[in-house]
PDB file of C-alpha atoms in Angstrom:
ATOM      1  CA  UNK A   1      59.164 -85.594 -34.467  1.00  0.00           C
ATOM      2  CA  UNK A   2      57.044 -88.645 -36.179  1.00  0.00           C
ATOM      3  CA  UNK A   3      54.079 -89.547 -34.008  1.00  0.00           C
ATOM      4  CA  UNK A   4      51.634 -92.395 -34.896  1.00  0.00           C
ATOM      5  CA  UNK A   5      48.258 -92.788 -32.755  1.00  0.00           C
ATOM      6  CA  UNK A   6      46.059 -95.636 -33.393  1.00  0.00           C
ATOM      7  CA  UNK A   7      42.606 -95.733 -32.473  1.00  0.00           C
ATOM      8  CA  UNK A   8      39.311 -97.864 -33.312  1.00  0.00           C
ATOM      9  CA  UNK A   9      40.202-101.000 -31.399  1.00  0.00           C
ATOM     10  CA  UNK A  10      37.707-103.007 -29.297  1.00  0.00           C
ATOM     11  CA  UNK A  11      35.707-106.083 -28.738  1.00  0.00           C
ATOM     12  CA  UNK A  12      33.557-107.330 -31.766  1.00  0.00           C
ATOM     13  CA  UNK A  13      31.880-110.695 -32.357  1.00  0.00           C
ATOM     14  CA  UNK A  14      33.108-113.057 -35.433  1.00  0.00           C
ATOM     15  CA  UNK A  15      32.010-111.952 -38.562  1.00  0.00           C
ATOM     16  CA  UNK A  16      31.978-108.381 -37.340  1.00  0.00           C
ATOM     17  CA  UNK A  17      33.796-105.409 -38.580  1.00  0.00           C
ATOM     18  CA  UNK A  18      36.141-102.649 -37.236  1.00  0.00           C
ATOM     19  CA  UNK A  19      37.846 -99.723 -38.664  1.00  0.00           C
ATOM     20  CA  UNK A  20      41.162 -98.935 -37.358  1.00  0.00           C
ATOM     21  CA  UNK A  21      42.822 -95.327 -37.695  1.00  0.00           C
ATOM     22  CA  UNK A  22      46.333 -94.187 -37.472  1.00  0.00           C
ATOM     23  CA  UNK A  23      46.630 -90.294 -37.110  1.00  0.00           C
ATOM     24  CA  UNK A  24      50.062 -89.237 -38.130  1.00  0.00           C
ATOM     25  CA  UNK A  25      52.046 -86.053 -37.529  1.00  0.00           C
ATOM     26  CA  UNK A  26      55.652 -84.836 -37.841  1.00  0.00           C
ATOM     27  CA  UNK A  27      56.350 -85.819 -41.486  1.00  0.00           C
ATOM     28  CA  UNK A  28      54.776 -85.786 -44.949  1.00  0.00           C
ATOM     29  CA  UNK A  29      52.655 -88.885 -45.102  1.00  0.00           C
ATOM     30  CA  UNK A  30      52.755 -89.081 -48.927  1.00  0.00           C
ATOM     31  CA  UNK A  31      56.624 -89.712 -48.844  1.00  0.00           C
ATOM     32  CA  UNK A  32      56.497 -92.643 -46.302  1.00  0.00           C
ATOM     33  CA  UNK A  33      55.353 -96.421 -46.447  1.00  0.00           C
ATOM     34  CA  UNK A  34      52.602 -96.993 -44.041  1.00  0.00           C
ATOM     35  CA  UNK A  35      52.022-100.451 -42.542  1.00  0.00           C
ATOM     36  CA  UNK A  36      49.561-102.110 -40.125  1.00  0.00           C
ATOM     37  CA  UNK A  37      51.069-105.077 -38.142  1.00  0.00           C
ATOM     38  CA  UNK A  38      49.652-107.140 -35.110  1.00  0.00           C
ATOM     39  CA  UNK A  39      51.120-109.104 -32.471  1.00  0.00           C
ATOM     40  CA  UNK A  40      49.104-111.810 -30.698  1.00  0.00           C
ATOM     41  CA  UNK A  41      49.875-113.141 -27.087  1.00  0.00           C
ATOM     42  CA  UNK A  42      52.989-115.361 -27.227  1.00  0.00           C
ATOM     43  CA  UNK A  43      53.540-114.693 -30.817  1.00  0.00           C
ATOM     44  CA  UNK A  44      55.995-112.596 -33.057  1.00  0.00           C
ATOM     45  CA  UNK A  45      54.590-109.263 -34.516  1.00  0.00           C
ATOM     46  CA  UNK A  46      53.518-109.825 -38.202  1.00  0.00           C
ATOM     47  CA  UNK A  47      52.669-107.843 -41.059  1.00  0.00           C
ATOM     48  CA  UNK A  48      49.080-107.317 -41.865  1.00  0.00           C
ATOM     49  CA  UNK A  49      49.079-104.734 -44.628  1.00  0.00           C
ATOM     50  CA  UNK A  50      51.146-101.946 -46.128  1.00  0.00           C
ATOM     51  CA  UNK A  51      50.727 -98.974 -48.528  1.00  0.00           C
ATOM     52  CA  UNK A  52      53.706 -97.756 -50.491  1.00  0.00           C
ATOM     53  CA  UNK A  53      54.648 -94.174 -50.683  1.00  0.00           C
ATOM     54  CA  UNK A  54      53.654 -91.929 -53.683  1.00  0.00           C
ATOM     55  CA  UNK A  55      50.685 -92.062 -55.503  1.00  0.00           C
ATOM     56  CA  UNK A  56      50.667 -95.437 -57.284  1.00  0.00           C
ATOM     57  CA  UNK A  57      48.147 -96.846 -54.653  1.00  0.00           C
ATOM     58  CA  UNK A  58      50.373-100.128 -54.380  1.00  0.00           C
ATOM     59  CA  UNK A  59      49.257-102.143 -51.422  1.00  0.00           C
ATOM     60  CA  UNK A  60      50.073-105.455 -49.781  1.00  0.00           C
ATOM     61  CA  UNK A  61      48.049-107.791 -47.718  1.00  0.00           C
ATOM     62  CA  UNK A  62      49.140-110.956 -45.862  1.00  0.00           C
ATOM     63  CA  UNK A  63      47.332-114.127 -47.000  1.00  0.00           C
ATOM     64  CA  UNK A  64      45.476-114.519 -43.895  1.00  0.00           C
ATOM     65  CA  UNK A  65      43.631-110.972 -44.296  1.00  0.00           C
ATOM     66  CA  UNK A  66      43.499-110.851 -47.938  1.00  0.00           C
ATOM     67  CA  UNK A  67      39.794-110.206 -49.165  1.00  0.00           C
ATOM     68  CA  UNK A  68      38.734-109.218 -45.601  1.00  0.00           C
ATOM     69  CA  UNK A  69      40.919-106.017 -44.749  1.00  0.00           C
ATOM     70  CA  UNK A  70      41.629-102.808 -46.656  1.00  0.00           C
ATOM     71  CA  UNK A  71      44.201-100.273 -46.202  1.00  0.00           C
ATOM     72  CA  UNK A  72      43.616 -96.820 -47.146  1.00  0.00           C
ATOM     73  CA  UNK A  73      45.457 -93.382 -46.563  1.00  0.00           C
ATOM     74  CA  UNK A  74      44.224 -89.929 -46.732  1.00  0.00           C
ATOM     75  CA  UNK A  75      47.407 -87.835 -47.172  1.00  0.00           C
ATOM     76  CA  UNK A  76      45.390 -84.607 -46.681  1.00  0.00           C
ATOM     77  CA  UNK A  77      43.925 -85.642 -43.477  1.00  0.00           C
ATOM     78  CA  UNK A  78      47.224 -87.316 -42.537  1.00  0.00           C
ATOM     79  CA  UNK A  79      45.577 -90.503 -41.739  1.00  0.00           C
ATOM     80  CA  UNK A  80      45.932 -94.257 -42.543  1.00  0.00           C
ATOM     81  CA  UNK A  81      43.042 -96.650 -41.803  1.00  0.00           C
ATOM     82  CA  UNK A  82      42.544-100.400 -41.872  1.00  0.00           C
ATOM     83  CA  UNK A  83      38.924-101.662 -42.526  1.00  0.00           C
ATOM     84  CA  UNK A  84      38.440-105.113 -41.256  1.00  0.00           C
ATOM     85  CA  UNK A  85      35.567-107.126 -42.184  1.00  0.00           C
ATOM     86  CA  UNK A  86      34.409-110.811 -41.375  1.00  0.00           C
ATOM     87  CA  UNK A  87      36.555-110.747 -38.471  1.00  0.00           C
ATOM     88  CA  UNK A  88      37.705-114.175 -36.831  1.00  0.00           C
ATOM     89  CA  UNK A  89      39.005-115.176 -33.432  1.00  0.00           C
ATOM     90  CA  UNK A  90      42.446-115.617 -34.774  1.00  0.00           C
ATOM     91  CA  UNK A  91      42.400-111.836 -35.823  1.00  0.00           C
ATOM     92  CA  UNK A  92      42.693-111.005 -32.108  1.00  0.00           C
ATOM     93  CA  UNK A  93      45.802-109.089 -31.279  1.00  0.00           C
ATOM     94  CA  UNK A  94      47.242-105.582 -30.650  1.00  0.00           C
ATOM     95  CA  UNK A  95      47.573-103.845 -34.032  1.00  0.00           C
ATOM     96  CA  UNK A  96      50.053-101.470 -34.754  1.00  0.00           C
ATOM     97  CA  UNK A  97      50.616 -98.516 -37.176  1.00  0.00           C
ATOM     98  CA  UNK A  98      54.074 -98.122 -38.566  1.00  0.00           C
ATOM     99  CA  UNK A  99      55.870 -95.730 -40.841  1.00  0.00           C
ATOM    100  CA  UNK A 100      59.067 -96.024 -42.873  1.00  0.00           C
ATOM    101  CA  UNK A 101      60.949 -94.727 -46.194  1.00  0.00           C
ATOM    102  CA  UNK A 102      60.399 -98.156 -47.784  1.00  0.00           C
ATOM    103  CA  UNK A 103      57.750-100.936 -47.499  1.00  0.00           C
ATOM    104  CA  UNK A 104      58.704-104.258 -46.188  1.00  0.00           C
ATOM    105  CA  UNK A 105      56.862-107.157 -44.782  1.00  0.00           C
ATOM    106  CA  UNK A 106      59.611-107.483 -41.849  1.00  0.00           C
ATOM    107  CA  UNK A 107      58.673-105.586 -38.720  1.00  0.00           C
ATOM    108  CA  UNK A 108      62.455-104.882 -38.049  1.00  0.00           C
ATOM    109  CA  UNK A 109      62.673-102.797 -41.114  1.00  0.00           C
ATOM    110  CA  UNK A 110      60.216-100.260 -40.010  1.00  0.00           C
ATOM    111  CA  UNK A 111      61.593 -97.167 -38.113  1.00  0.00           C
ATOM    112  CA  UNK A 112      58.445 -95.606 -36.529  1.00  0.00           C
ATOM    113  CA  UNK A 113      55.606 -97.208 -34.382  1.00  0.00           C
ATOM    114  CA  UNK A 114      52.571 -96.344 -32.673  1.00  0.00           C
ATOM    115  CA  UNK A 115      51.555 -97.583 -29.200  1.00  0.00           C
ATOM    116  CA  UNK A 116      48.972-100.169 -30.555  1.00  0.00           C
ATOM    117  CA  UNK A 117      45.217-100.801 -30.251  1.00  0.00           C
ATOM    118  CA  UNK A 118      43.688-103.962 -28.916  1.00  0.00           C
ATOM    119  CA  UNK A 119      41.623-105.945 -31.129  1.00  0.00           C
ATOM    120  CA  UNK A 120      39.573-108.855 -29.644  1.00  0.00           C
ATOM    121  CA  UNK A 121      37.208-111.049 -31.759  1.00  0.00           C
ATOM    122  CA  UNK A 122      34.982-113.290 -29.468  1.00  0.00           C
ATOM    123  CA  UNK A 123      31.365-114.216 -28.741  1.00  0.00           C
TER     124      UNK A 123
END
């Protein structure tokens, strides 16, 4: 049974940093693409970043977070992290970890989801 559990959310001031972590179980992490999505109030869920399966290290970042966020995975520890730097108020959202056989920027293409963790960027 695939399980994804996010942690690390919270309240941070603009310009600050947070590190989200997704603990995985029930599948072999190296065989799956892993993604981070977010959903702000009144908005649709959107892609933040993904990491493709295999050892190629291929990643994708939305333009809004490129240069500020970094996705990383530790297949031995079965975790996927999202380091978020220089946070902005517009980054405020619930952040979700997702897993799927193939990578995609469309939330509807991903099969497995965590419960989400709230990130609030405010002074």
